[in-house]
Amino acid sequence: MTAGSRWGIIIVLNSGNHRYIRRFPTRIRQTAEQNGYTSHINILSMTRYNTPVSSLPGIGTRRQAALARLGIFTAGGLLMHFPSAYQNRGNVKTIAEAKDGEVVSLELTVASTPNVVRLPGASRRTMLKFSAVDETGRVSVVYFNQDYLKDSFQKGTEGRFFGRLTLHNGVKTLGAPDFEPLHGRQPLRPLTPVYPLTAGITRKLITSLIADLLELGIDMPTALPESVRQAAGLCTFDEALRWIHFPDTYEALAAAREYFICEELFTFACSMKLARRRGDIALDAPKIIPPEGALERFYASLPFAPTGAQRRSIAEIAADMTGSSGQPMSRILTGDVGSGKTLCAAAAAYLAVCGGFQAAVMAPTEILARQHYEELSQLLSPFGISCALLCGATKASERTSILDSLAMGTLHVLIGTHALITPDVIFSRLGLAVTDEQHRFGVRQRAALTGSPGENEHPHVLVMSATPIPRTLALVLYGDMSHSVLDEMPPGRQKVDTFVVNESYRQRLEGFILKQVSEGHQVYIVCPAVENEPERDEEDGELYFADRRFELPDTVLKSAVEYAADLGERYPKLCVGLVHGRMKSSEKESVMSDFAANRIHVLVSTTVIEVGVNVPNATLMVIENAERFGLSQLHQLRGRVGRGGAKSWCILVSDTRSENAKKRLAVMKETNDGNVIAERDLELRGPGDFLPLGTGRARQHGDAGFRLASLGSDMSQLKAAFAHADELLSCDPSLEKEEHRGLREALKRFDKSGIAAMLN
């Protein structure tokens, strides 16, 4: 690694795939040399990547708690907290060019001795004031309650000032600007990092913490093997880590981003390969042989005609379950909300029971499980197929009866939540496992449901999702699964008209809400936050985004708690309900049940209603700060209305100035086709709505836990990553070699759903 001018010495020791880096400022080196302690430099202790942040200098209990809110718990986590954007301080202007109210970067010379004055009043405030000039004019620079800065601005000091310029009575003033001294006119970095923040963590603080950590050095494992790095022509890990935080040039930032994109995609590819290896063991499939003409009798019993897409998907499922391959079915079924996935699940369960087996259907919430139970019972009861519902709230006596019937084989179909995967749930002959909204379950949870009923048997598996998955992404994520698509809606579904409005429509929007309620209908209002979040406390000025997905929020987020309280206070005749992810499950279920029963007129919610109960009486979906959601998530939320016979609407409220966000919202106005929306979402935003967190919760936005990579725009790098992963795992399947130690560590951090166990 090349030393910058501020460093007196850099020592790099290599051990396996870890870099042990010690960097010492010139003053430390000079002091050591003067006192004869040069040899001790090499044995100074350094920070490990897993060192708790509480052990780092300057971090007490409060700052530790604040960093935890950002997901930062260790020194390594702090260094991997990448900037979301960069202040463009390299766009230097002259005083004459700077406009009133503009956040501007100026290279100035201090022209007067700083003067500290006490301001009138009892607040004991002080003001530090001096003049600074360039060749085009003069500005007044002021700082409040920062007397200690007086010695930093001696007359003749040159530096770059960055802040908001105001004009008052003909005098141009910079208020509390950031200052960087110019040393011998050496160019300063054009880009200054802008980090995601939280209350108690300012930009100056986190920048200082990261700079100090880089200066002290850190033992940081690198996931990208040297052979892969060289083949991809990337910079080193040490260069990438420094340049991602403090780039000297735009080119350095691009090189750093390219390194971490490749590292993330390579880690992701290895995790996918290892996860699929779990299913490589050959297991016999349940031999399901339904009576001749079974499907025809199933269709004849229906009170409606299935769509062509439903018939096609059921035929594909039936072929897998009754085929002669001897392999268990592994199929994913995707389609819009209301496209008829439950009917397909019912047909699959019917075939399994006709063949002498049992079926299990697992849903992520009790209310959705209950909805499946009611629908499946209605569809399967004409054939004498028994169904039962098992949830956390099931009474003990009823639970015992269900489990006894299940173990004896007299219960045919069990529907429920996570309660299905407890150790005491024992099937007699499980032939089919169905998971709905499968992205909301972790790998271990799905594996527990599909656990082998016999020593060599594995049930057929059908996973369903209301999020249409782009085919390019499906090939990557579910390359080992067959894919059925419901691309046709049943007749009678209302087309939901979609509009994008800003705050100027607020009064009209509330009038429309009241009108819908007065006509006997119900309304959803979705907010992106549970409670108010702190606003940024510093000026951003002109921002440079290394990636278009790195746009900072430019609007104040609406919070569900405050929104519901305000709406209920201003319209006391409205029955306003509130539901969000921090509530207990029983509380959420109660509110949703009240809304389904029309005891609540307006339901204010976060995205927990994305997968929820069917409420045909709901005709209006209002989504606040719509720019903060992915298109596929907006489409799913829109699918909550238009389920009855009345005309329905979706109103997207956004005051964003982002052109990219405006393009995404325009897509929602143009089409109701979930597959088209999914493709556009992948292209514009990434696959966050399609992928789970390791905990099993669905992501609201962003990419698969990635900091920089996008499975939408980085598909070529992803294909290369899979090729490199194939090559590496063929040579070292368990990653036992010393040079792959960094990759092992990264996989354990990257994956929380079972892959790590394979590497222990």
Tab-separated table of N, CA, C and O in Angstrom, residues 10 24 59 75-76 86 142 194 204 207 330 460 479 514 516 522 539 634 652 738:
chain	number	residue	atom	x	y	z
A	10	ILE	N	4.484	3.069	7.395
A	10	ILE	CA	3.430	2.073	7.260
A	10	ILE	C	4.097	0.706	7.202
A	10	ILE	O	4.983	0.477	6.395
A	24	PHE	N	1.513	4.918	11.411
A	24	PHE	CA	1.853	5.854	12.472
A	24	PHE	C	2.066	7.238	11.879
A	24	PHE	O	2.812	7.399	10.912
A	59	ILE	N	-15.472	6.255	22.761
A	59	ILE	CA	-16.816	5.675	22.678
A	59	ILE	C	-17.247	5.200	24.057
A	59	ILE	O	-16.752	4.197	24.573
A	75	ALA	N	-15.283	-2.936	15.721
A	75	ALA	CA	-14.384	-2.073	14.957
A	75	ALA	C	-14.518	-2.344	13.458
A	75	ALA	O	-14.542	-1.421	12.642
A	76	GLY	N	-14.626	-3.629	13.113
A	76	GLY	CA	-14.808	-3.974	11.706
A	76	GLY	C	-16.115	-3.436	11.160
A	76	GLY	O	-16.194	-2.962	10.026
A	86	TYR	N	-21.114	11.601	-1.007
A	86	TYR	CA	-19.904	12.374	-0.756
A	86	TYR	C	-20.180	13.842	-1.045
A	86	TYR	O	-20.780	14.171	-2.071
A	142	VAL	N	-18.115	33.491	10.748
A	142	VAL	CA	-18.534	33.509	12.152
A	142	VAL	C	-18.739	32.086	12.666
A	142	VAL	O	-19.194	31.203	11.947
A	194	VAL	N	-20.248	11.376	3.400
A	194	VAL	CA	-21.506	11.653	4.094
A	194	VAL	C	-22.060	10.301	4.536
A	194	VAL	O	-22.399	9.464	3.700
A	204	LYS	N	-19.285	14.580	11.824
A	204	LYS	CA	-17.913	14.839	12.252
A	204	LYS	C	-17.411	13.726	13.167
A	204	LYS	O	-16.256	13.300	13.063
A	207	THR	N	-16.871	10.394	11.133
A	207	THR	CA	-15.713	10.566	10.254
A	207	THR	C	-14.426	10.473	11.053
A	207	THR	O	-13.453	9.834	10.639
A	330	SER	N	-39.275	-29.446	-6.324
A	330	SER	CA	-38.728	-28.225	-5.745
A	330	SER	C	-39.128	-27.096	-6.681
A	330	SER	O	-38.456	-26.812	-7.668
A	460	HIS	N	-42.277	-33.342	-1.221
A	460	HIS	CA	-42.310	-32.392	-2.319
A	460	HIS	C	-42.436	-30.987	-1.726
A	460	HIS	O	-43.112	-30.792	-0.707
A	479	GLY	N	-31.947	-21.177	-9.108
A	479	GLY	CA	-31.499	-21.966	-10.249
A	479	GLY	C	-31.702	-23.452	-10.053
A	479	GLY	O	-31.760	-24.218	-11.014
A	514	LEU	N	-62.095	10.847	3.647
A	514	LEU	CA	-63.372	10.988	4.344
A	514	LEU	C	-64.537	10.567	3.455
A	514	LEU	O	-65.510	9.963	3.932
A	516	GLN	N	-64.487	8.260	1.055
A	516	GLN	CA	-64.522	6.804	0.971
A	516	GLN	C	-65.158	6.196	2.222
A	516	GLN	O	-65.967	5.276	2.138
A	522	GLN	N	-63.346	1.332	3.364
A	522	GLN	CA	-62.229	1.436	4.307
A	522	GLN	C	-60.956	1.843	3.586
A	522	GLN	O	-60.841	1.686	2.363
A	539	GLU	N	-25.165	20.653	7.030
A	539	GLU	CA	-25.419	21.011	5.644
A	539	GLU	C	-24.759	19.985	4.728
A	539	GLU	O	-23.628	19.560	4.970
A	634	LEU	N	-44.395	-1.591	-3.476
A	634	LEU	CA	-45.537	-0.710	-3.741
A	634	LEU	C	-46.649	-1.484	-4.445
A	634	LEU	O	-47.837	-1.306	-4.147
A	652	LEU	N	-49.960	7.544	-4.264
A	652	LEU	CA	-48.567	7.578	-3.842
A	652	LEU	C	-48.204	9.024	-3.537
A	652	LEU	O	-48.253	9.883	-4.429
A	738	GLU	N	-5.702	-22.161	4.366
A	738	GLU	CA	-5.413	-20.962	5.135
A	738	GLU	C	-5.742	-19.689	4.354
A	738	GLU	O	-6.241	-18.718	4.926
